[in-house]
mmCIF file of C-alpha atoms in Angstrom:
data_model
loop_
_atom_site.group_PDB
_atom_site.id
_atom_site.type_symbol
_atom_site.label_atom_id
_atom_site.label_comp_id
_atom_site.label_asym_id
_atom_site.label_seq_id
_atom_site.Cartn_x
_atom_site.Cartn_y
_atom_site.Cartn_z
ATOM 1 C CA UNK C 988 -34.231 -9.681 1.785
ATOM 2 C CA UNK C 989 -31.326 -7.530 2.962
ATOM 3 C CA UNK C 990 -29.009 -6.215 0.337
ATOM 4 C CA UNK C 991 -25.276 -6.859 0.847
ATOM 5 C CA UNK C 992 -23.299 -3.766 1.845
ATOM 6 C CA UNK C 993 -21.578 -1.825 -0.895
ATOM 7 C CA UNK C 994 -17.953 -2.884 -1.387
ATOM 8 C CA UNK C 995 -15.364 -0.657 0.218
ATOM 9 C CA UNK C 996 -12.717 1.050 -1.954
ATOM 10 C CA UNK C 997 -10.104 -1.391 -0.669
ATOM 11 C CA UNK C 998 -12.186 -4.305 -2.005
ATOM 12 C CA UNK C 999 -12.260 -2.921 -5.541
ATOM 13 C CA UNK C 1000 -8.624 -3.122 -6.698
ATOM 14 C CA UNK C 1001 -9.440 -4.046 -10.283
ATOM 15 C CA UNK C 1002 -11.518 -0.937 -10.941
ATOM 16 C CA UNK C 1003 -9.582 1.424 -8.671
ATOM 17 C CA UNK C 1004 -6.044 0.334 -9.510
ATOM 18 C CA UNK C 1005 -5.973 -0.910 -13.092
ATOM 19 C CA UNK C 1006 -8.264 1.667 -14.613
ATOM 20 C CA UNK C 1007 -8.113 1.626 -18.404
ATOM 21 C CA UNK C 1008 -6.446 5.019 -18.529
ATOM 22 C CA UNK C 1009 -3.537 4.041 -16.270
ATOM 23 C CA UNK C 1010 -3.155 0.712 -18.056
ATOM 24 C CA UNK C 1011 -2.995 2.482 -21.424
ATOM 25 C CA UNK C 1012 -0.394 4.979 -20.211
ATOM 26 C CA UNK C 1013 1.673 2.162 -18.724
ATOM 27 C CA UNK C 1014 1.591 0.255 -22.002
ATOM 28 C CA UNK C 1015 2.586 3.367 -23.975
ATOM 29 C CA UNK C 1016 5.402 4.218 -21.546
ATOM 30 C CA UNK C 1017 6.724 0.661 -21.660
ATOM 31 C CA UNK C 1018 6.645 0.534 -25.465
ATOM 32 C CA UNK C 1019 8.318 3.935 -25.761
ATOM 33 C CA UNK C 1020 10.883 3.073 -23.105
ATOM 34 C CA UNK C 1021 11.831 -0.147 -24.884
ATOM 35 C CA UNK C 1022 12.005 1.608 -28.256
ATOM 36 C CA UNK C 1023 14.115 4.382 -26.747
ATOM 37 C CA UNK C 1024 16.486 1.841 -25.263
ATOM 38 C CA UNK C 1025 16.871 0.142 -28.637
ATOM 39 C CA UNK C 1026 17.694 3.471 -30.263
ATOM 40 C CA UNK C 1027 20.328 4.173 -27.627
ATOM 41 C CA UNK C 1028 21.811 0.718 -28.197
ATOM 42 C CA UNK C 1029 22.129 1.394 -31.912
ATOM 43 C CA UNK C 1030 19.355 -0.929 -33.086
ATOM 44 C CA UNK C 1031 17.898 0.286 -36.413
ATOM 45 C CA UNK C 1032 14.127 0.556 -36.091
ATOM 46 C CA UNK C 1033 11.655 0.260 -38.986
ATOM 47 C CA UNK C 1034 11.107 3.468 -40.917
ATOM 48 C CA UNK C 1035 7.458 3.543 -39.912
ATOM 49 C CA UNK C 1036 8.445 3.846 -36.270
ATOM 50 C CA UNK C 1037 10.172 7.165 -36.783
ATOM 51 C CA UNK C 1038 8.194 10.069 -35.427
ATOM 52 C CA UNK C 1039 8.105 12.946 -33.030
ATOM 53 C CA UNK C 1040 7.846 10.587 -30.059
ATOM 54 C CA UNK C 1041 11.007 8.604 -30.777
ATOM 55 C CA UNK C 1042 13.387 11.386 -29.782
ATOM 56 C CA UNK C 1043 11.779 11.901 -26.356
ATOM 57 C CA UNK C 1044 11.590 8.114 -25.927
ATOM 58 C CA UNK C 1045 15.339 7.747 -26.444
ATOM 59 C CA UNK C 1046 16.210 10.778 -24.321
ATOM 60 C CA UNK C 1047 13.868 9.677 -21.534
ATOM 61 C CA UNK C 1048 14.558 5.937 -21.657
ATOM 62 C CA UNK C 1049 15.615 5.680 -17.998
ATOM 63 C CA UNK C 1050 12.832 7.956 -16.783
ATOM 64 C CA UNK C 1051 10.164 6.053 -18.696
ATOM 65 C CA UNK C 1052 11.303 2.642 -17.495
ATOM 66 C CA UNK C 1053 12.021 3.568 -13.868
ATOM 67 C CA UNK C 1054 9.732 6.499 -13.133
ATOM 68 C CA UNK C 1055 6.746 5.962 -15.401
ATOM 69 C CA UNK C 1056 6.615 2.147 -15.513
ATOM 70 C CA UNK C 1057 8.213 0.736 -12.357
ATOM 71 C CA UNK C 1058 7.256 3.775 -10.280
ATOM 72 C CA UNK C 1059 3.616 3.419 -11.265
ATOM 73 C CA UNK C 1060 3.484 -0.335 -10.674
ATOM 74 C CA UNK C 1061 5.189 -0.119 -7.274
ATOM 75 C CA UNK C 1062 2.986 2.841 -6.395
ATOM 76 C CA UNK C 1063 -0.136 0.824 -7.216
ATOM 77 C CA UNK C 1064 1.053 -2.026 -5.041
ATOM 78 C CA UNK C 1065 1.685 0.271 -2.092
ATOM 79 C CA UNK C 1066 -1.629 2.076 -2.583
ATOM 80 C CA UNK C 1067 -3.491 -1.213 -2.362
ATOM 81 C CA UNK C 1068 -1.564 -1.973 0.825
ATOM 82 C CA UNK C 1069 -2.575 1.389 2.316
ATOM 83 C CA UNK C 1070 -6.274 0.832 1.442
ATOM 84 C CA UNK C 1071 -6.925 4.541 1.038
ATOM 85 C CA UNK C 1072 -7.991 6.179 -2.197
ATOM 86 C CA UNK C 1073 -5.555 9.013 -1.537
ATOM 87 C CA UNK C 1074 -2.746 6.490 -1.960
ATOM 88 C CA UNK C 1075 -3.499 6.249 -5.671
ATOM 89 C CA UNK C 1076 -2.368 9.841 -6.201
ATOM 90 C CA UNK C 1077 1.261 8.677 -6.387
ATOM 91 C CA UNK C 1078 0.908 6.079 -9.179
ATOM 92 C CA UNK C 1079 -1.524 8.312 -11.067
ATOM 93 C CA UNK C 1080 0.967 11.194 -11.036
ATOM 94 C CA UNK C 1081 3.790 8.854 -12.121
ATOM 95 C CA UNK C 1082 1.745 7.555 -15.039
ATOM 96 C CA UNK C 1083 0.765 11.077 -16.103
ATOM 97 C CA UNK C 1084 4.411 12.136 -15.897
ATOM 98 C CA UNK C 1085 5.276 9.487 -18.457
ATOM 99 C CA UNK C 1086 2.443 10.655 -20.697
ATOM 100 C CA UNK C 1087 3.596 14.264 -20.401
ATOM 101 C CA UNK C 1088 7.151 13.315 -21.349
ATOM 102 C CA UNK C 1089 5.945 11.498 -24.446
ATOM 103 C CA UNK C 1090 3.823 14.564 -25.288
ATOM 104 C CA UNK C 1091 7.034 16.651 -25.342
ATOM 105 C CA UNK C 1092 6.157 18.507 -22.140
ATOM 106 C CA UNK C 1093 9.298 17.924 -20.047
ATOM 107 C CA UNK C 1094 8.555 20.577 -17.423
ATOM 108 C CA UNK C 1095 5.110 19.153 -16.797
ATOM 109 C CA UNK C 1096 6.591 15.665 -16.667
ATOM 110 C CA UNK C 1097 9.161 16.786 -14.113
ATOM 111 C CA UNK C 1098 6.560 18.481 -11.921
ATOM 112 C CA UNK C 1099 4.256 15.452 -12.031
ATOM 113 C CA UNK C 1100 7.140 13.093 -11.276
ATOM 114 C CA UNK C 1101 8.112 15.132 -8.219
ATOM 115 C CA UNK C 1102 4.497 15.288 -7.020
ATOM 116 C CA UNK C 1103 4.117 11.544 -7.460
ATOM 117 C CA UNK C 1104 7.386 10.851 -5.657
ATOM 118 C CA UNK C 1105 6.475 13.050 -2.694
ATOM 119 C CA UNK C 1106 3.035 11.436 -2.499
ATOM 120 C CA UNK C 1107 4.744 8.048 -2.564
ATOM 121 C CA UNK C 1108 6.942 9.068 0.377
ATOM 122 C CA UNK C 1109 3.765 9.973 2.293
ATOM 123 C CA UNK C 1110 2.142 6.638 1.414
ATOM 124 C CA UNK C 1111 5.145 4.658 2.622
ATOM 125 C CA UNK C 1112 5.257 6.732 5.776
ATOM 126 C CA UNK C 1113 1.629 5.862 6.472
ATOM 127 C CA UNK C 1114 2.298 2.156 5.873
ATOM 128 C CA UNK C 1115 5.349 2.295 8.163
ATOM 129 C CA UNK C 1116 3.327 3.909 10.942
ATOM 130 C CA UNK C 1117 0.717 1.174 10.606
ATOM 131 C CA UNK C 1118 3.274 -1.656 10.507
ATOM 132 C CA UNK C 1119 6.425 -0.739 12.408
ATOM 133 C CA UNK C 1120 9.155 -3.042 11.123
ATOM 134 C CA UNK C 1121 12.647 -2.754 9.605
ATOM 135 C CA UNK C 1122 11.425 -3.537 6.110
ATOM 136 C CA UNK C 1123 8.758 -0.805 6.139
ATOM 137 C CA UNK C 1124 11.380 1.688 7.329
ATOM 138 C CA UNK C 1125 13.591 0.675 4.398
ATOM 139 C CA UNK C 1126 10.661 1.125 2.031
ATOM 140 C CA UNK C 1127 10.504 4.727 3.247
ATOM 141 C CA UNK C 1128 14.226 5.094 2.486
ATOM 142 C CA UNK C 1129 13.599 3.742 -1.015
ATOM 143 C CA UNK C 1130 10.785 6.233 -1.568
ATOM 144 C CA UNK C 1131 13.013 9.120 -0.456
ATOM 145 C CA UNK C 1132 15.744 7.932 -2.847
ATOM 146 C CA UNK C 1133 13.260 7.990 -5.713
ATOM 147 C CA UNK C 1134 12.080 11.464 -4.718
ATOM 148 C CA UNK C 1135 15.655 12.788 -4.637
ATOM 149 C CA UNK C 1136 16.222 11.403 -8.124
ATOM 150 C CA UNK C 1137 13.087 13.051 -9.493
ATOM 151 C CA UNK C 1138 13.942 16.352 -7.808
ATOM 152 C CA UNK C 1139 17.413 16.319 -9.369
ATOM 153 C CA UNK C 1140 15.967 15.383 -12.760
ATOM 154 C CA UNK C 1141 13.331 18.119 -12.624
ATOM 155 C CA UNK C 1142 16.094 20.587 -11.735
ATOM 156 C CA UNK C 1143 17.955 19.681 -14.931
ATOM 157 C CA UNK C 1144 20.649 17.367 -13.568
ATOM 158 C CA UNK C 1145 22.273 14.988 -16.049
ATOM 159 C CA UNK C 1146 21.852 11.220 -16.154
ATOM 160 C CA UNK C 1147 25.094 10.534 -14.247
ATOM 161 C CA UNK C 1148 23.697 12.452 -11.256
ATOM 162 C CA UNK C 1149 20.117 11.169 -11.436
ATOM 163 C CA UNK C 1150 20.251 7.496 -12.462
ATOM 164 C CA UNK C 1151 22.021 6.320 -9.269
ATOM 165 C CA UNK C 1152 19.096 7.623 -7.204
ATOM 166 C CA UNK C 1153 16.499 6.084 -9.531
ATOM 167 C CA UNK C 1154 18.188 2.701 -9.418
ATOM 168 C CA UNK C 1155 18.700 2.995 -5.652
ATOM 169 C CA UNK C 1156 14.934 3.426 -5.326
ATOM 170 C CA UNK C 1157 14.396 0.044 -6.969
ATOM 171 C CA UNK C 1158 17.325 -1.711 -5.298
ATOM 172 C CA UNK C 1159 16.368 -0.618 -1.766
ATOM 173 C CA UNK C 1160 12.728 -1.541 -2.438
ATOM 174 C CA UNK C 1161 13.768 -5.055 -3.434
ATOM 175 C CA UNK C 1162 16.134 -5.371 -0.472
ATOM 176 C CA UNK C 1163 13.351 -4.314 1.902
ATOM 177 C CA UNK C 1164 10.959 -6.899 0.493
ATOM 178 C CA UNK C 1165 13.562 -9.649 0.712
ATOM 179 C CA UNK C 1166 14.383 -8.570 4.270
ATOM 180 C CA UNK C 1167 10.767 -9.229 5.179
ATOM 181 C CA UNK C 1168 11.112 -12.750 3.831
ATOM 182 C CA UNK C 1169 14.156 -13.504 6.010
ATOM 183 C CA UNK C 1170 11.958 -13.435 9.087
ATOM 184 C CA UNK C 1171 11.010 -16.994 8.123
ATOM 185 C CA UNK C 1172 14.630 -17.916 8.802
ATOM 186 C CA UNK C 1173 16.778 -17.475 11.872
ATOM 187 C CA UNK C 1174 18.907 -14.480 10.951
ATOM 188 C CA UNK C 1175 22.460 -14.376 12.158
ATOM 189 C CA UNK C 1176 23.430 -11.703 14.612
ATOM 190 C CA UNK C 1177 24.362 -8.532 12.763
ATOM 191 C CA UNK C 1178 22.532 -9.430 9.548
ATOM 192 C CA UNK C 1179 20.099 -6.523 9.800
ATOM 193 C CA UNK C 1180 22.820 -4.067 10.790
ATOM 194 C CA UNK C 1181 25.018 -5.133 7.885
ATOM 195 C CA UNK C 1182 22.138 -4.736 5.430
ATOM 196 C CA UNK C 1183 21.337 -1.250 6.706
ATOM 197 C CA UNK C 1184 25.013 -0.303 6.497
ATOM 198 C CA UNK C 1185 25.193 -1.595 2.915
ATOM 199 C CA UNK C 1186 22.138 0.356 1.817
ATOM 200 C CA UNK C 1187 23.504 3.460 3.565
ATOM 201 C CA UNK C 1188 26.663 3.122 1.470
ATOM 202 C CA UNK C 1189 24.504 2.791 -1.647
ATOM 203 C CA UNK C 1190 22.649 6.016 -0.883
ATOM 204 C CA UNK C 1191 25.924 7.678 0.030
ATOM 205 C CA UNK C 1192 27.351 6.744 -3.358
ATOM 206 C CA UNK C 1193 24.290 8.177 -5.084
ATOM 207 C CA UNK C 1194 24.634 11.389 -3.066
ATOM 208 C CA UNK C 1195 28.301 11.772 -4.005
ATOM 209 C CA UNK C 1196 27.440 11.211 -7.667
ATOM 210 C CA UNK C 1197 24.763 13.906 -7.495
ATOM 211 C CA UNK C 1198 27.242 16.233 -5.788
ATOM 212 C CA UNK C 1199 29.587 15.982 -8.779
ATOM 213 C CA UNK C 1200 32.033 13.415 -7.369
ATOM 214 C CA UNK C 1201 31.537 10.556 -9.835
ATOM 215 C CA UNK C 1202 34.729 8.671 -8.992
ATOM 216 C CA UNK C 1203 34.148 8.474 -5.240
ATOM 217 C CA UNK C 1204 30.411 8.043 -5.695
ATOM 218 C CA UNK C 1205 30.798 5.293 -8.272
ATOM 219 C CA UNK C 1206 33.286 3.341 -6.177
ATOM 220 C CA UNK C 1207 31.030 3.522 -3.125
ATOM 221 C CA UNK C 1208 27.933 2.676 -5.142
ATOM 222 C CA UNK C 1209 29.555 -0.331 -6.801
ATOM 223 C CA UNK C 1210 30.981 -1.611 -3.531
ATOM 224 C CA UNK C 1211 27.522 -1.396 -1.970
ATOM 225 C CA UNK C 1212 26.010 -3.395 -4.847
ATOM 226 C CA UNK C 1213 28.662 -6.099 -4.377
ATOM 227 C CA UNK C 1214 28.031 -6.210 -0.638
ATOM 228 C CA UNK C 1215 24.270 -6.400 -1.171
ATOM 229 C CA UNK C 1216 24.685 -9.305 -3.591
ATOM 230 C CA UNK C 1217 26.736 -11.158 -0.984
ATOM 231 C CA UNK C 1218 24.140 -10.417 1.724
ATOM 232 C CA UNK C 1219 21.238 -11.658 -0.376
ATOM 233 C CA UNK C 1220 23.059 -14.823 -1.411
ATOM 234 C CA UNK C 1221 23.914 -15.515 2.221
ATOM 235 C CA UNK C 1222 20.577 -14.793 3.889
ATOM 236 C CA UNK C 1223 17.751 -15.034 1.364
ATOM 237 C CA UNK C 1224 15.213 -17.826 1.705
ATOM 238 C CA UNK C 1225 15.596 -18.548 -2.026
ATOM 239 C CA UNK C 1226 18.573 -20.770 -1.130
ATOM 240 C CA UNK C 1227 16.053 -23.185 0.370
ATOM 241 C CA UNK C 1228 13.045 -22.773 -1.915
ATOM 242 C CA UNK C 1229 15.154 -23.495 -5.006
ATOM 243 C CA UNK C 1230 14.850 -27.157 -4.015
ATOM 244 C CA UNK C 1231 11.038 -26.986 -3.968
ATOM 245 C CA UNK C 1232 8.942 -27.904 -7.026
ATOM 246 C CA UNK C 1233 6.837 -25.659 -9.224
ATOM 247 C CA UNK C 1234 6.495 -21.922 -8.746
ATOM 248 C CA UNK C 1235 8.691 -21.654 -5.608
ATOM 249 C CA UNK C 1236 11.649 -23.062 -7.577
ATOM 250 C CA UNK C 1237 11.016 -20.700 -10.480
ATOM 251 C CA UNK C 1238 10.902 -17.715 -8.142
ATOM 252 C CA UNK C 1239 14.066 -18.837 -6.378
ATOM 253 C CA UNK C 1240 15.931 -19.210 -9.687
ATOM 254 C CA UNK C 1241 14.830 -15.712 -10.696
ATOM 255 C CA UNK C 1242 16.133 -14.352 -7.406
ATOM 256 C CA UNK C 1243 19.429 -16.223 -7.299
ATOM 257 C CA UNK C 1244 20.296 -15.426 -10.908
ATOM 258 C CA UNK C 1245 19.414 -11.806 -10.206
ATOM 259 C CA UNK C 1246 21.801 -11.730 -7.251
ATOM 260 C CA UNK C 1247 24.598 -12.975 -9.488
ATOM 261 C CA UNK C 1248 23.908 -10.120 -11.928
ATOM 262 C CA UNK C 1249 23.859 -7.702 -9.003
ATOM 263 C CA UNK C 1250 27.441 -8.710 -8.229
ATOM 264 C CA UNK C 1251 28.409 -8.217 -11.872
ATOM 265 C CA UNK C 1252 26.815 -4.772 -11.813
ATOM 266 C CA UNK C 1253 28.728 -3.820 -8.668
ATOM 267 C CA UNK C 1254 32.069 -4.818 -10.139
ATOM 268 C CA UNK C 1255 31.341 -3.070 -13.458
ATOM 269 C CA UNK C 1256 30.136 0.056 -11.639
ATOM 270 C CA UNK C 1257 33.414 0.289 -9.740
ATOM 271 C CA UNK C 1258 35.427 -0.306 -12.905
ATOM 272 C CA UNK C 1259 33.500 2.442 -14.685
ATOM 273 C CA UNK C 1260 34.254 4.831 -11.822
ATOM 274 C CA UNK C 1261 37.952 4.015 -12.244
ATOM 275 C CA UNK C 1262 37.816 5.069 -15.881
ATOM 276 C CA UNK C 1263 36.843 1.901 -17.785
ATOM 277 C CA UNK C 1264 34.090 3.614 -19.771
ATOM 278 C CA UNK C 1265 33.531 0.497 -21.885
ATOM 279 C CA UNK C 1266 31.822 -1.178 -18.935
ATOM 280 C CA UNK C 1267 29.215 1.527 -18.350
ATOM 281 C CA UNK C 1268 26.550 -0.320 -20.349
ATOM 282 C CA UNK C 1269 27.343 -3.515 -18.411
ATOM 283 C CA UNK C 1270 27.029 -1.695 -15.079
ATOM 284 C CA UNK C 1271 23.682 -0.151 -15.958
ATOM 285 C CA UNK C 1272 22.002 -3.119 -17.602
ATOM 286 C CA UNK C 1273 23.398 -5.878 -15.397
ATOM 287 C CA UNK C 1274 21.634 -3.960 -12.629
ATOM 288 C CA UNK C 1275 18.481 -2.844 -14.466
ATOM 289 C CA UNK C 1276 17.893 -6.031 -16.481
ATOM 290 C CA UNK C 1277 19.931 -8.768 -14.822
ATOM 291 C CA UNK C 1278 18.893 -7.901 -11.273
ATOM 292 C CA UNK C 1279 15.783 -5.717 -11.279
ATOM 293 C CA UNK C 1280 14.015 -7.400 -14.222
ATOM 294 C CA UNK C 1281 14.777 -10.826 -12.737
ATOM 295 C CA UNK C 1282 13.147 -9.714 -9.505
ATOM 296 C CA UNK C 1283 10.107 -8.538 -11.466
ATOM 297 C CA UNK C 1284 9.925 -11.865 -13.307
ATOM 298 C CA UNK C 1285 10.044 -13.754 -10.018
ATOM 299 C CA UNK C 1286 7.474 -11.710 -8.106
ATOM 300 C CA UNK C 1287 4.979 -10.980 -10.887
ATOM 301 C CA UNK C 1288 3.140 -14.347 -10.646
ATOM 302 C CA UNK C 1289 2.023 -13.416 -7.124
ATOM 303 C CA UNK C 1290 1.968 -9.609 -7.280
ATOM 304 C CA UNK C 1291 -0.280 -9.476 -10.357
ATOM 305 C CA UNK C 1292 -3.032 -11.627 -8.787
ATOM 306 C CA UNK C 1293 -2.788 -9.587 -5.580
ATOM 307 C CA UNK C 1294 -3.332 -6.363 -7.515
ATOM 308 C CA UNK C 1295 -5.902 -7.490 -10.058
ATOM 309 C CA UNK C 1296 -7.658 -10.528 -8.518
ATOM 310 C CA UNK C 1297 -6.801 -12.426 -11.679
ATOM 311 C CA UNK C 1298 -5.753 -16.051 -11.352
ATOM 312 C CA UNK C 1299 -2.584 -17.192 -13.094
ATOM 313 C CA UNK C 1300 -1.586 -20.715 -14.072
ATOM 314 C CA UNK C 1301 2.136 -21.359 -13.610
ATOM 315 C CA UNK C 1302 3.858 -23.684 -16.059
ATOM 316 C CA UNK C 1303 7.203 -24.461 -17.705
ATOM 317 C CA UNK C 1304 6.599 -21.702 -20.269
ATOM 318 C CA UNK C 1305 7.468 -19.137 -17.590
ATOM 319 C CA UNK C 1306 11.091 -20.236 -17.804
ATOM 320 C CA UNK C 1307 11.370 -19.175 -21.459
ATOM 321 C CA UNK C 1308 11.404 -15.391 -20.886
ATOM 322 C CA UNK C 1309 13.839 -15.822 -17.999
ATOM 323 C CA UNK C 1310 16.245 -17.864 -20.121
ATOM 324 C CA UNK C 1311 15.886 -15.396 -23.007
ATOM 325 C CA UNK C 1312 16.596 -12.445 -20.728
ATOM 326 C CA UNK C 1313 19.781 -13.900 -19.288
ATOM 327 C CA UNK C 1314 21.023 -15.278 -22.594
ATOM 328 C CA UNK C 1315 20.589 -12.032 -24.490
ATOM 329 C CA UNK C 1316 22.013 -10.006 -21.605
ATOM 330 C CA UNK C 1317 25.108 -12.200 -21.615
ATOM 331 C CA UNK C 1318 25.462 -11.523 -25.344
ATOM 332 C CA UNK C 1319 25.070 -7.788 -24.823
ATOM 333 C CA UNK C 1320 27.582 -7.615 -21.984
ATOM 334 C CA UNK C 1321 30.135 -9.796 -23.766
ATOM 335 C CA UNK C 1322 29.901 -7.666 -26.920
ATOM 336 C CA UNK C 1323 30.389 -4.380 -25.085
ATOM 337 C CA UNK C 1324 31.431 -1.479 -27.301
ATOM 338 C CA UNK C 1325 33.730 -3.691 -29.350
ATOM 339 C CA UNK C 1326 31.074 -5.552 -31.366
ATOM 340 C CA UNK C 1327 28.261 -3.164 -32.239
ATOM 341 C CA UNK C 1328 26.251 -5.780 -34.130
ATOM 342 C CA UNK C 1329 26.276 -8.279 -31.269
ATOM 343 C CA UNK C 1330 25.505 -5.534 -28.763
ATOM 344 C CA UNK C 1331 22.498 -4.430 -30.829
ATOM 345 C CA UNK C 1332 21.342 -8.030 -31.165
ATOM 346 C CA UNK C 1333 21.603 -8.460 -27.401
ATOM 347 C CA UNK C 1334 19.620 -5.285 -26.765
ATOM 348 C CA UNK C 1335 16.939 -6.398 -29.222
ATOM 349 C CA UNK C 1336 16.826 -9.746 -27.446
ATOM 350 C CA UNK C 1337 16.439 -7.999 -24.086
ATOM 351 C CA UNK C 1338 13.366 -6.149 -25.347
ATOM 352 C CA UNK C 1339 11.971 -9.349 -26.873
ATOM 353 C CA UNK C 1340 12.442 -11.183 -23.567
ATOM 354 C CA UNK C 1341 10.483 -8.506 -21.693
ATOM 355 C CA UNK C 1342 7.668 -8.642 -24.240
ATOM 356 C CA UNK C 1343 7.689 -12.449 -24.129
ATOM 357 C CA UNK C 1344 7.363 -12.278 -20.356
ATOM 358 C CA UNK C 1345 4.332 -9.982 -20.636
ATOM 359 C CA UNK C 1346 2.768 -12.310 -23.208
ATOM 360 C CA UNK C 1347 3.422 -15.347 -21.007
ATOM 361 C CA UNK C 1348 1.704 -13.689 -18.069
ATOM 362 C CA UNK C 1349 -1.271 -12.752 -20.242
ATOM 363 C CA UNK C 1350 -1.530 -16.290 -21.610
ATOM 364 C CA UNK C 1351 -1.493 -17.752 -18.085
ATOM 365 C CA UNK C 1352 -4.609 -15.858 -16.937
ATOM 366 C CA UNK C 1353 -7.426 -18.148 -15.867
ATOM 367 C CA UNK C 1354 -11.113 -17.313 -15.362
ATOM 368 C CA UNK C 1355 -11.742 -15.862 -11.930
ATOM 369 C CA UNK C 1356 -13.586 -17.981 -9.395
ATOM 370 C CA UNK C 1357 -16.939 -16.816 -8.097
ATOM 371 C CA UNK C 1358 -16.414 -14.624 -5.084
ATOM 372 C CA UNK C 1359 -17.485 -16.031 -1.769
ATOM 373 C CA UNK C 1360 -20.161 -14.241 0.280
ATOM 374 C CA UNK C 1361 -17.365 -13.026 2.548
ATOM 375 C CA UNK C 1362 -15.555 -11.427 -0.386
ATOM 376 C CA UNK C 1363 -18.786 -9.940 -1.697
ATOM 377 C CA UNK C 1364 -19.448 -8.319 1.664
ATOM 378 C CA UNK C 1365 -16.293 -6.258 1.378
ATOM 379 C CA UNK C 1366 -14.138 -8.191 3.860
ATOM 380 C CA UNK C 1367 -10.551 -6.981 3.370
ATOM 381 C CA UNK C 1368 -8.241 -9.237 1.431
ATOM 382 C CA UNK C 1369 -4.553 -9.792 1.975
ATOM 383 C CA UNK C 1370 -2.532 -7.124 0.263
ATOM 384 C CA UNK C 1371 0.910 -7.147 -1.303
ATOM 385 C CA UNK C 1372 2.545 -5.920 1.922
ATOM 386 C CA UNK C 1373 2.005 -9.329 3.460
ATOM 387 C CA UNK C 1374 4.643 -11.195 1.498
ATOM 388 C CA UNK C 1375 5.054 -14.180 3.752
ATOM 389 C CA UNK C 1376 3.537 -16.386 1.077
ATOM 390 C CA UNK C 1377 5.499 -15.014 -1.853
ATOM 391 C CA UNK C 1378 7.877 -17.935 -1.922
ATOM 392 C CA UNK C 1379 5.128 -20.476 -1.228
ATOM 393 C CA UNK C 1380 2.183 -19.115 -3.235
ATOM 394 C CA UNK C 1381 -0.950 -21.184 -3.544
ATOM 395 C CA UNK C 1382 -1.032 -21.182 -7.320
ATOM 396 C CA UNK C 1383 -1.691 -24.355 -9.270
ATOM 397 C CA UNK C 1384 1.099 -25.869 -11.328
#
């Protein structure tokens, strides 16, 4: 009896992508990033939490959340899409950079972050050469934005000069993925050109901020966020899928609510550039939590199975973390710097909402089905680059 052929590396995402070491580093970086954010928001942590790691966690809050956590997850997704083991160098370096930062080795963390970012640029370039399309070109732009942020950070630039690039990396990535979805609709003439112009303004604002022109850079950056929110609300397929039942409606609500927060972030970013320092926290977290976290909430039920081969059961419980996130973010933004207690409570609620989301995903895991002979033979599966089913996933309600 012939033995089946050995599985190819691309057919082993669970072992190759979510290795225990990377998963452990991701969990540690997420926990430290959340704790660091709470410290920065003035939330008193239990005495037992105090330690040598808490200072680096607070100082590196943005790096841990964007570079170590989101950078690693997005890098894993793109590596699976590339189907080459070399593609995993980028997420591995990003995860190790987070570990090095928590180990109080900032220079090593900076070097690893830069290496991971440059490897990620190469991965996206390879994907773009394989699939020539506007959205893959924009994914390359997003990767370059992330690399510029890590280069500036490794060179010792302050948060005001680095964070715009880090957030641009995530924003352009999301815009590129949503652009791919608009191919299911008839786009109006000029829609693609207007999106590219908007994202060019965003990167231009980040560049001006890095160059030491925070007023001009902030105004341009905020205006680009406002324009992007308008573009997404006008052209995204979520306007239609919000009327569908089950998971498509949940995803659409995540997206549409995120676009509203994106507009809030744009307006607050411009106000901050004009000297209203009290709105800086609103600008940052309306973007990072209201928009980017909402996008993560909406896409996770289909991205996680694509990466891990785990099956998830969608249910009404998935709405609880989303409602908690938006409710506590509203409290945090309304409190501003004027009500420290309410602002701390909102920040604590933000962290709780993220943890509740992770717990909800874990609780929705179902036993995997037996693989078919075709799957066992190493036949390639669909990868996260093919997102045409992301708003109509075949997951049971």
